[in-house]
mmCIF file of C-alpha atoms and ligand atoms in Angstrom:
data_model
loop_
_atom_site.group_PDB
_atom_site.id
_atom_site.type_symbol
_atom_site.label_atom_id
_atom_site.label_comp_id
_atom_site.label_asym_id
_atom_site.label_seq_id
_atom_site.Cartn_x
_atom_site.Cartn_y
_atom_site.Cartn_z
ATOM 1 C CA UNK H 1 -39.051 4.886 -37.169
ATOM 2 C CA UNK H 2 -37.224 2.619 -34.714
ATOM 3 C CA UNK H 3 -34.844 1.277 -37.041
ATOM 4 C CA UNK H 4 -34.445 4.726 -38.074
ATOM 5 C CA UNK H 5 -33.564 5.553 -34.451
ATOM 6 C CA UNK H 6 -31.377 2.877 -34.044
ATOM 7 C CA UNK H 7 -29.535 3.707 -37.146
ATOM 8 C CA UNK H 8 -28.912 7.053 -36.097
ATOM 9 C CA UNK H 9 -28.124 5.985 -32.406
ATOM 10 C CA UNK H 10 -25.162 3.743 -33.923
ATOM 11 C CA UNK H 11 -23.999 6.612 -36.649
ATOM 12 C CA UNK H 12 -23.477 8.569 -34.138
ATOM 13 C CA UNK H 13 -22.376 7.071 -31.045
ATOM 14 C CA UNK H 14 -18.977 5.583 -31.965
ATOM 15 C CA UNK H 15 -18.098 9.518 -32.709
ATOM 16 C CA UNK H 16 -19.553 10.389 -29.322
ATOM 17 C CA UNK H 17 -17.106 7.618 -27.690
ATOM 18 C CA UNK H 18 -14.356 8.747 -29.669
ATOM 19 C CA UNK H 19 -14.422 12.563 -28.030
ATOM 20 C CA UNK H 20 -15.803 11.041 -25.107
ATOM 21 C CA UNK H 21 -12.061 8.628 -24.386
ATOM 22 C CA UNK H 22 -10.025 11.509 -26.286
ATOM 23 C CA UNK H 23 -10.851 14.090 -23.112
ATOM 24 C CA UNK H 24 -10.847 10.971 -20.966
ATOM 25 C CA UNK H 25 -7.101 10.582 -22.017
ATOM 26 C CA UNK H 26 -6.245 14.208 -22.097
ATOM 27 C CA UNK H 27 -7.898 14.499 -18.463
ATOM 28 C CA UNK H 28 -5.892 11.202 -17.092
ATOM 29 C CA UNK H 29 -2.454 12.893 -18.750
ATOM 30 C CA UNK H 30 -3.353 15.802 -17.149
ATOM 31 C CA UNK H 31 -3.216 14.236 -13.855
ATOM 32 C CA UNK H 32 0.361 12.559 -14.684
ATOM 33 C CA UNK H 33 1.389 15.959 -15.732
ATOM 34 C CA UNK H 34 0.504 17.670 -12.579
ATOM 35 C CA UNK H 35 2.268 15.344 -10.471
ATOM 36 C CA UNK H 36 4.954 15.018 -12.978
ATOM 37 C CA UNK H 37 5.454 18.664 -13.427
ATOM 38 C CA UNK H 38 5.344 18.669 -16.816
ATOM 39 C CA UNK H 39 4.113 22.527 -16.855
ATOM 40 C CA UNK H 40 6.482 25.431 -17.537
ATOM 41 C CA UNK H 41 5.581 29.038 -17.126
ATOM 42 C CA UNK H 42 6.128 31.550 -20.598
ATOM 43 C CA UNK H 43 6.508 35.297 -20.080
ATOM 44 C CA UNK H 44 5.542 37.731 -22.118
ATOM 45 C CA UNK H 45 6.515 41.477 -21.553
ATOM 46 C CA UNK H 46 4.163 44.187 -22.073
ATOM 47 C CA UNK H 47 5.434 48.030 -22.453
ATOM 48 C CA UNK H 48 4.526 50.806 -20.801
ATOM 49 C CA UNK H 49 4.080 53.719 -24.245
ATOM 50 C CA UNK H 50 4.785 56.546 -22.055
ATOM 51 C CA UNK H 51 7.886 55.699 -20.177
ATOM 52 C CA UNK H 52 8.940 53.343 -22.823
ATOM 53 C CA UNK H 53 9.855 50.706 -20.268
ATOM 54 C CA UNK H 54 8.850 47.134 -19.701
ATOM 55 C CA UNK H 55 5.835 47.481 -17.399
ATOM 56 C CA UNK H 56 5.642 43.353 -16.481
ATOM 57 C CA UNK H 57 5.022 40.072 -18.437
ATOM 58 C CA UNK H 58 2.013 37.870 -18.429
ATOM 59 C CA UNK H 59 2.537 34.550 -16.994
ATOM 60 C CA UNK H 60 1.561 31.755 -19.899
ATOM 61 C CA UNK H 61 1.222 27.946 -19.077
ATOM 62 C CA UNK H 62 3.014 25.626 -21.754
ATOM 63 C CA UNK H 63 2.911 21.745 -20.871
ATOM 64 C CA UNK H 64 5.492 20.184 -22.204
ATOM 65 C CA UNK H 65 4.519 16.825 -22.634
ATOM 66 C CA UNK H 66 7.234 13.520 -22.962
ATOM 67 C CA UNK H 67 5.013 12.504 -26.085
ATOM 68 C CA UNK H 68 3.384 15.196 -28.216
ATOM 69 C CA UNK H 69 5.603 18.211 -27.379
ATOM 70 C CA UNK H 70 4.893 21.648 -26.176
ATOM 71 C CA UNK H 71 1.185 21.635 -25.904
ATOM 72 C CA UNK H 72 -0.811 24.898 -25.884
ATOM 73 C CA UNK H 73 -3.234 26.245 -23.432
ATOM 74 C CA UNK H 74 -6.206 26.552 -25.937
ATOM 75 C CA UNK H 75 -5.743 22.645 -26.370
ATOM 76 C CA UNK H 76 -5.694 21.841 -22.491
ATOM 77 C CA UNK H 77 -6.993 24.517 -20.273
ATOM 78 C CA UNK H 78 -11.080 23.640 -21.046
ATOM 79 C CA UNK H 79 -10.795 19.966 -20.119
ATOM 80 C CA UNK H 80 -8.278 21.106 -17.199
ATOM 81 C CA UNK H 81 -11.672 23.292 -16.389
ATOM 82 C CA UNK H 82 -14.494 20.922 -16.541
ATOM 83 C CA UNK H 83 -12.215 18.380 -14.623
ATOM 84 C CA UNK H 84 -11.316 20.791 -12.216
ATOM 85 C CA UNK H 85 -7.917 20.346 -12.072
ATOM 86 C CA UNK H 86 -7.632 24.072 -13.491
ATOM 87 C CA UNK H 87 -7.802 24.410 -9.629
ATOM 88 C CA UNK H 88 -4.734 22.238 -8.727
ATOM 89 C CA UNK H 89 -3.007 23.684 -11.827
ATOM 90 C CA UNK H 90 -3.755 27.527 -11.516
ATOM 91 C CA UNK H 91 -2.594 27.685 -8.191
ATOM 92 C CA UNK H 92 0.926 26.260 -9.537
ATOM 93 C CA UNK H 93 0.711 29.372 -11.869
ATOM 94 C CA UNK H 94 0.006 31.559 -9.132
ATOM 95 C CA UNK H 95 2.954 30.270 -7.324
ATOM 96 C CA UNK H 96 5.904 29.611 -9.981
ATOM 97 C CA UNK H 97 4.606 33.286 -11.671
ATOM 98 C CA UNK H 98 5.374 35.278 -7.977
ATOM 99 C CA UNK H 99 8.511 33.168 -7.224
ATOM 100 C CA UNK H 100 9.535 33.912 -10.599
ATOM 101 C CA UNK H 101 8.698 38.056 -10.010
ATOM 102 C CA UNK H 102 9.820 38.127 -7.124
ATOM 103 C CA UNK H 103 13.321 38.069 -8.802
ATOM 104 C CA UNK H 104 12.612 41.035 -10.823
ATOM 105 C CA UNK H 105 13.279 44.576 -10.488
ATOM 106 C CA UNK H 106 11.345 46.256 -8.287
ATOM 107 C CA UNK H 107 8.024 47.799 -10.214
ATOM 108 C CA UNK H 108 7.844 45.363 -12.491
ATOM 109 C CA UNK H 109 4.609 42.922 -12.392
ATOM 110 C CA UNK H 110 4.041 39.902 -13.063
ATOM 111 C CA UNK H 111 0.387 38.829 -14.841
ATOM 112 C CA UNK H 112 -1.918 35.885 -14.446
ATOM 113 C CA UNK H 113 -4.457 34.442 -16.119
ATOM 114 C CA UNK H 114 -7.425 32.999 -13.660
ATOM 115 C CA UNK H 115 -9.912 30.775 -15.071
ATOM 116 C CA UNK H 116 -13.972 31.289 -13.486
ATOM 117 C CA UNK H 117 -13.572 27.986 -12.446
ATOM 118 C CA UNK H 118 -10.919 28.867 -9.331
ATOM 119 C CA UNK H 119 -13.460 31.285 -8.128
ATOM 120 C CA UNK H 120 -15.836 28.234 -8.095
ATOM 121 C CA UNK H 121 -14.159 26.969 -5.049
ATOM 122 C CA UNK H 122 -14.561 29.976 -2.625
ATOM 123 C CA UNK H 123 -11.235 30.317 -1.264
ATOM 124 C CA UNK H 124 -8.864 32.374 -4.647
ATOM 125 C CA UNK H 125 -8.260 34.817 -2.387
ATOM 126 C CA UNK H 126 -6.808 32.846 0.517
ATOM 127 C CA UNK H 127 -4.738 31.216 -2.558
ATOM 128 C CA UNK H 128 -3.489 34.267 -4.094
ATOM 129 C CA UNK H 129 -2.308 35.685 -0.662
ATOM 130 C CA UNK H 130 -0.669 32.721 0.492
ATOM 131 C CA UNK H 131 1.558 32.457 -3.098
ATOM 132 C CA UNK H 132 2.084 36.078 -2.192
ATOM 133 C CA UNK H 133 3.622 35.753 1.866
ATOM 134 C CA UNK H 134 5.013 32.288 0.537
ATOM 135 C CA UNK H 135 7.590 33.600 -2.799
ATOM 136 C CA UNK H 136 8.057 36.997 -0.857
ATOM 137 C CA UNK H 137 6.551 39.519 -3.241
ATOM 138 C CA UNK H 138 4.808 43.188 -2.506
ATOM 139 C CA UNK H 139 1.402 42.821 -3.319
ATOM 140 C CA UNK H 140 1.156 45.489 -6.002
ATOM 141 C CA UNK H 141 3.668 43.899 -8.502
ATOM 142 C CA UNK H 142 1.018 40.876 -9.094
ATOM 143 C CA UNK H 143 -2.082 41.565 -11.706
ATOM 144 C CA UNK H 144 -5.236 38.889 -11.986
ATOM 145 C CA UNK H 145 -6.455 38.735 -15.365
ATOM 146 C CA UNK H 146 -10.036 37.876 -15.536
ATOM 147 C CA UNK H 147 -12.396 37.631 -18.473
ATOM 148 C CA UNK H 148 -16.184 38.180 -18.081
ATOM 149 C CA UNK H 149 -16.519 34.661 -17.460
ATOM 150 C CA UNK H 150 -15.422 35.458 -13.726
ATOM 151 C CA UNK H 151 -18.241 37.819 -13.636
ATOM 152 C CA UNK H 152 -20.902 36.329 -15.471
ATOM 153 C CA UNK H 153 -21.366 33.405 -12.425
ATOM 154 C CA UNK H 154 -22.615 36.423 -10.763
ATOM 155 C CA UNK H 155 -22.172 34.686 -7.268
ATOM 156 C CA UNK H 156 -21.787 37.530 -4.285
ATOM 157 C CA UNK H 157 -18.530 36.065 -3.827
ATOM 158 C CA UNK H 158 -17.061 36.442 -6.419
ATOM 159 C CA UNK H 159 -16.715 40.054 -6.171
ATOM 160 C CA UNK H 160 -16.018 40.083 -2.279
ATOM 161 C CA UNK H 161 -12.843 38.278 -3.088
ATOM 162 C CA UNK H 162 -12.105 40.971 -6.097
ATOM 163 C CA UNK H 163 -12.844 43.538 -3.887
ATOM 164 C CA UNK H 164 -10.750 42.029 -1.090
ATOM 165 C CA UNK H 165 -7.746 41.282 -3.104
ATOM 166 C CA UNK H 166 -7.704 44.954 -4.554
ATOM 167 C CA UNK H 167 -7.860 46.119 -1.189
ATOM 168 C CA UNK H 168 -4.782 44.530 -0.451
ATOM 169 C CA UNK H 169 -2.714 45.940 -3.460
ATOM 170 C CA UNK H 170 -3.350 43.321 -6.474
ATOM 171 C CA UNK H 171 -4.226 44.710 -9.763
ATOM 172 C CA UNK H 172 -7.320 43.265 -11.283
ATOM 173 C CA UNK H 173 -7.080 43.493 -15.229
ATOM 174 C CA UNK H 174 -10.349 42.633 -17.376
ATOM 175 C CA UNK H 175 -8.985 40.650 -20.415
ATOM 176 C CA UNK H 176 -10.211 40.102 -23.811
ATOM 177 C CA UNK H 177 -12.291 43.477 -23.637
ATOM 178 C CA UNK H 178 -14.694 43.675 -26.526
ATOM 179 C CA UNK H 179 -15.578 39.724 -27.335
ATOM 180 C CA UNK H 180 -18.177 39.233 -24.543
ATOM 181 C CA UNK H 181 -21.848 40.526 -24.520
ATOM 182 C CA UNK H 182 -21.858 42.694 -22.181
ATOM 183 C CA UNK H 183 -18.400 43.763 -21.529
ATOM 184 C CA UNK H 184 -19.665 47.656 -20.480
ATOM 185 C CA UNK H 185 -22.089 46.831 -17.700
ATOM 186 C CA UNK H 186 -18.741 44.779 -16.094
ATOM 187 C CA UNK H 187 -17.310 47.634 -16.291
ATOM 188 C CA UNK H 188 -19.798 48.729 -13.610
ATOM 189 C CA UNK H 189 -19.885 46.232 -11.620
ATOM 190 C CA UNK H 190 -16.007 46.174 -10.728
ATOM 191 C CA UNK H 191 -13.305 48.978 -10.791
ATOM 192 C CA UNK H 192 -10.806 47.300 -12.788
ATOM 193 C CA UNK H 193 -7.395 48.471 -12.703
ATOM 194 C CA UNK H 194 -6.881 47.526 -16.745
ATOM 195 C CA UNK H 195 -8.812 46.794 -19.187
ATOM 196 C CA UNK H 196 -6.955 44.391 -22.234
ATOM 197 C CA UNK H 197 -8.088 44.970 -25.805
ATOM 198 C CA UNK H 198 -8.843 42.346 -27.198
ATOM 199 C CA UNK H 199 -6.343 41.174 -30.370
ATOM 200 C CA UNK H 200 -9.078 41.463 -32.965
ATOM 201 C CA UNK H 201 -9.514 44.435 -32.295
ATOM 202 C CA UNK H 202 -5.575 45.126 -32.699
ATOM 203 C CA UNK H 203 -5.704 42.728 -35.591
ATOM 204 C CA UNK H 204 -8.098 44.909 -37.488
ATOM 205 C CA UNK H 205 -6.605 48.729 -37.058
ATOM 206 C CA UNK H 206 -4.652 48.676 -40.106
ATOM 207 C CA UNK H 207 -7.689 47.193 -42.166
ATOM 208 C CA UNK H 208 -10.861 48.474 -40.816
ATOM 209 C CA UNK H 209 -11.154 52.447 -40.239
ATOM 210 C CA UNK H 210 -13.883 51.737 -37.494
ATOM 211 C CA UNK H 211 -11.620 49.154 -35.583
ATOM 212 C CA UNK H 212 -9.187 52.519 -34.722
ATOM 213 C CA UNK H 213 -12.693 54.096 -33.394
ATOM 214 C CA UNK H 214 -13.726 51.555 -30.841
ATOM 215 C CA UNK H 215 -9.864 51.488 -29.771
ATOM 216 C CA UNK H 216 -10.290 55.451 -29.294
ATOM 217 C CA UNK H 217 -13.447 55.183 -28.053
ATOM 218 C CA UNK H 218 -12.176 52.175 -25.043
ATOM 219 C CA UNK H 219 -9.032 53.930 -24.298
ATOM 220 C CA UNK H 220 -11.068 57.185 -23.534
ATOM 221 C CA UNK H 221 -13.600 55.479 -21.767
ATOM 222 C CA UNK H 222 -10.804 53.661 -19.649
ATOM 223 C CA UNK H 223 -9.495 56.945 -18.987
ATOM 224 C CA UNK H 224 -12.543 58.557 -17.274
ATOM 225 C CA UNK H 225 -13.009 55.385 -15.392
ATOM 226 C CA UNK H 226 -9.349 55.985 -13.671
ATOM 227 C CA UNK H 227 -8.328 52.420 -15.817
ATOM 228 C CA UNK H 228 -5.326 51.730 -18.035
ATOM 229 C CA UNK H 229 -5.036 49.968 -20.791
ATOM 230 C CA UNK H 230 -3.353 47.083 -22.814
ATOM 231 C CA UNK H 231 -3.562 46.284 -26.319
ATOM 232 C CA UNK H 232 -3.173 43.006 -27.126
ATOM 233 C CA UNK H 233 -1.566 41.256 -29.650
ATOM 234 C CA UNK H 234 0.178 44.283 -31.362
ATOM 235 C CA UNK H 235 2.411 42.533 -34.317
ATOM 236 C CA UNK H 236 3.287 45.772 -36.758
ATOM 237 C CA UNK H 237 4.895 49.252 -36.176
ATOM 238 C CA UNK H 238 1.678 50.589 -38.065
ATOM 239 C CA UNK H 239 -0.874 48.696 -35.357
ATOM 240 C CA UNK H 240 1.927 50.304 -32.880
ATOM 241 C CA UNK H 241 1.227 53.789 -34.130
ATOM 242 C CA UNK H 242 -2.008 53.568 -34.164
ATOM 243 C CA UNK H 243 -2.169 52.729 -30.639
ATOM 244 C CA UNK H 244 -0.047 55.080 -29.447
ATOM 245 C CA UNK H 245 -2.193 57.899 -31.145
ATOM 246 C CA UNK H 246 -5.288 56.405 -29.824
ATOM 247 C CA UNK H 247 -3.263 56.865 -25.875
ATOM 248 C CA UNK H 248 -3.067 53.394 -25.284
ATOM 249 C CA UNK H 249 -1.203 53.307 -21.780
ATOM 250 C CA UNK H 250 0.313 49.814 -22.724
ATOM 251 C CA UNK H 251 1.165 47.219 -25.516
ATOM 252 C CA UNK H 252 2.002 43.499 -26.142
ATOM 253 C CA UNK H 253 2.201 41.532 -28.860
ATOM 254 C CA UNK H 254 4.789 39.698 -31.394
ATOM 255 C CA UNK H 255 6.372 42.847 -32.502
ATOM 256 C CA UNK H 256 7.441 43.311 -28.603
ATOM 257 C CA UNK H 257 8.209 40.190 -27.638
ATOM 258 C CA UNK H 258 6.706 37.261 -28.113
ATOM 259 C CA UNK H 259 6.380 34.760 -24.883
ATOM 260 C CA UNK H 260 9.939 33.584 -23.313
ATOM 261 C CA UNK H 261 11.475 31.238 -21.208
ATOM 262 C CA UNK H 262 11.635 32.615 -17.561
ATOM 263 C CA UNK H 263 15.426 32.731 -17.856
ATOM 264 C CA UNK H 264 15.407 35.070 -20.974
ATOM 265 C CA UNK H 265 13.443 37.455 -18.612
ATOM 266 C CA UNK H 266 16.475 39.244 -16.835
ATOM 267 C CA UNK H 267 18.271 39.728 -19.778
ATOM 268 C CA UNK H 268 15.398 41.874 -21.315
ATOM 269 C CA UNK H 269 15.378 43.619 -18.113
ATOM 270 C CA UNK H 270 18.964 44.685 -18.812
ATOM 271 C CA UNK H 271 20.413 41.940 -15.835
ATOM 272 C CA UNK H 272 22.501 39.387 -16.410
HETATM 273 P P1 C2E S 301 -4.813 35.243 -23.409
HETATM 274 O O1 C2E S 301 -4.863 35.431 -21.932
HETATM 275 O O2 C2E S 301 -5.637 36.164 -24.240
HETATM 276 O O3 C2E S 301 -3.271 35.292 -23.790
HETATM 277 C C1 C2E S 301 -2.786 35.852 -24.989
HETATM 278 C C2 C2E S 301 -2.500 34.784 -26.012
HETATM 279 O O4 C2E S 301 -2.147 35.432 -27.254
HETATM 280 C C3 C2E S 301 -1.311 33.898 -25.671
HETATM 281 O O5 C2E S 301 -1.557 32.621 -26.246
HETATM 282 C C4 C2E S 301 -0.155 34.587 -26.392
HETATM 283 O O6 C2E S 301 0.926 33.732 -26.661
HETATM 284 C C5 C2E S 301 -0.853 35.034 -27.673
HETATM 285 N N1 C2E S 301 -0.202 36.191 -28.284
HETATM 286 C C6 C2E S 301 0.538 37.144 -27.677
HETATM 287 N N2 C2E S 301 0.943 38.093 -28.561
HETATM 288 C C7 C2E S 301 0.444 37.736 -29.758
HETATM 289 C C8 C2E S 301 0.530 38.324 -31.077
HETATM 290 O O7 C2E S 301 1.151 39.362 -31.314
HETATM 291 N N3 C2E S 301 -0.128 37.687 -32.078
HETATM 292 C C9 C2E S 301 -0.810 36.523 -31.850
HETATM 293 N N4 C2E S 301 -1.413 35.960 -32.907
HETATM 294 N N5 C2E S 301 -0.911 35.947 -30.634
HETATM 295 C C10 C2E S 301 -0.290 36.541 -29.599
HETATM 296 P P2 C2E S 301 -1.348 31.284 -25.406
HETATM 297 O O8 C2E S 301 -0.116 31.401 -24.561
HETATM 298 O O9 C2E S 301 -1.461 30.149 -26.351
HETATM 299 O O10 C2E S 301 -2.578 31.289 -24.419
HETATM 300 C C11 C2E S 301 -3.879 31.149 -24.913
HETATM 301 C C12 C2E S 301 -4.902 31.355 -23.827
HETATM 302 O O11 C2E S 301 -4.819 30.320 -22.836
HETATM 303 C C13 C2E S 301 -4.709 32.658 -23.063
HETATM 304 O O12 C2E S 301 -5.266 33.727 -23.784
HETATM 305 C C14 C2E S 301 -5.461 32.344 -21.779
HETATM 306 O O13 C2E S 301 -6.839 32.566 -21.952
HETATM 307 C C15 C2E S 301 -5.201 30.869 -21.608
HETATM 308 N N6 C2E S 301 -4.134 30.664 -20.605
HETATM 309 C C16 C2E S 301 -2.801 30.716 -20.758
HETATM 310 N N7 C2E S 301 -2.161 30.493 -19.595
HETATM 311 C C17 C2E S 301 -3.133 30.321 -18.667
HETATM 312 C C18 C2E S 301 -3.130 30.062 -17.247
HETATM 313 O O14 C2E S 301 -2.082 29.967 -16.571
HETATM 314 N N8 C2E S 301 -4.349 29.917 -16.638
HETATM 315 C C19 C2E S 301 -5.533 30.029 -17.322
HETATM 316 N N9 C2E S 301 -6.681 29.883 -16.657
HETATM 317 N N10 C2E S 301 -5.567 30.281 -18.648
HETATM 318 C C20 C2E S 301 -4.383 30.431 -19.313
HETATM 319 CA CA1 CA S 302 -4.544 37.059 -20.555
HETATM 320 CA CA1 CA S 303 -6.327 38.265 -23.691
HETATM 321 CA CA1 CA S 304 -7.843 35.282 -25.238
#
């Protein structure tokens, strides 16, 4: 049985080191990239259905690194959360997104993603109104985006400083609605301002009769709760339809736009 042991023990841990040194590296390039600035902020619109207008884009963090490229945020934003430096990093997204919208047009937003790890440290709040005062930009045009994550930590604080921020003006969207457990009793526990369907959801209209149900049923629900909402991920005129029959308040997805440099922003704002 010890041999046995051992043989396992020295099957496996070589692969162990291997993932081990691989977020090791990815944490330590991290760091260079930070004080580097190797991050860039994407944009991506979403529409308003009923006045047909772009409503705001959703800020999206792309690092562009000197060696592998444009990296994406589903390869870099977990290890920038267990090393914490989501914290250093999101709070350069705050800033950049409300410098950025605070060239914009007057109502329109600007959206950002928060990860449950900034909320963690206490002080999001004092973060997100500093970025505010510091770039010059009305309260109102900025939207969190939170997922249930934020919510599940289920510290008192965290929804003080939701509370707090709403009470200044900032929009508090729940995002990826439908992939949690429990995504209706959040609904409870904080009066979002918009609720995001989730993609799969969007994905699945044109394939799965029941998928157009629970989109009904949400957008309904969202309704009597005073909430808009956002389908994500829309990428055909039919999912478009669809949505717009179900009362969808707002859309994003390929088919709109998909994410753009923060110089192609004016232009689809009809600027220069
Ligand atoms: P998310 O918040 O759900 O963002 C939507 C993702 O779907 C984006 O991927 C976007 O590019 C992609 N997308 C938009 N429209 C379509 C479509 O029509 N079809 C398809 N297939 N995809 C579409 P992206 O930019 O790779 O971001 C992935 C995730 O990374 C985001 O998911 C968000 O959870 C996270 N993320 C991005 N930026 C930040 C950030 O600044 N902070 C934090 N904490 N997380 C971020
Ligand atoms: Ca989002
Ligand atoms: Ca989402
Ligand atoms: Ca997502």
């Amino acid at each position: 049985a010890k041999a046995e042991g051992r043989g396992i023990h020295r099957f496996f841990e070589p692969a162990m080191d291997v993932a081990v040194q691989a977020r090791r590296g990815v944490e330590l390039d991290l760091r260079v990239a930070l004080a580097e600035q190797q991050f860039a902020l994407a944009f991506q619109p979403f529409l308003d259905l009923t006045a047909n207008r772009i409503a705001g884009f959703e800020a999206l963090v792309r690092w562009h690194h000197p060696a592998r490229g444009v990296v994406s945020p589903a390869a870099f934003v977990p290890v920038a959360e267990e090393t914490g430096l989501i914290v250093p990093l999101g709070e350069w997204v705050l800033r950049r997104a409300c410098q950025e919208a605070a060239r914009w047009p007057d109502p329109v937003r600007v959206s950002v993603n928060l990860s449950p790890v900034q909320f963690r440290t206490g002080d999001i709040d004092a973060t997100v109104i500093a970025a505010l005062r510091d770039a010059g930009l009305d309260p109102h045009r900025l939207e969190l985006e939170i997922t249930e994550g934020v919510l599940l930590q289920d510290t008192p604080s965290t929804l003080a400083i939701l509370h707090r921020l709403k009470g200044i003006g900032v929009r508090i969207a729940m995002d990826d609605f439908g992939t949690g457990y429990s995504s209706l009793g959040y609904l409870r526990a904080f009066p979002f301002d918009k609720i995001k369907i989730d993609r799969s959801f969007v994905a699945d209209l044109s394939v799965r009769p029941d998928a157009l149900a629970i989109v009904r049923a949400v957008t309904t629900l969202a309704d009597s709760l005073g909430m808009s909402t956002t389908a994500e991920g829309v990428e055909t005129e039919e999912q478009l339809a669809h949505l717009r029959g179900a009362g969808c308040t707002e859309v994003q997805g390929y088919l709109i736009s998909r994410p753009v440099a923060a110089e192609a922003v004016a232009p689809m704002l009809g600027g220069a």
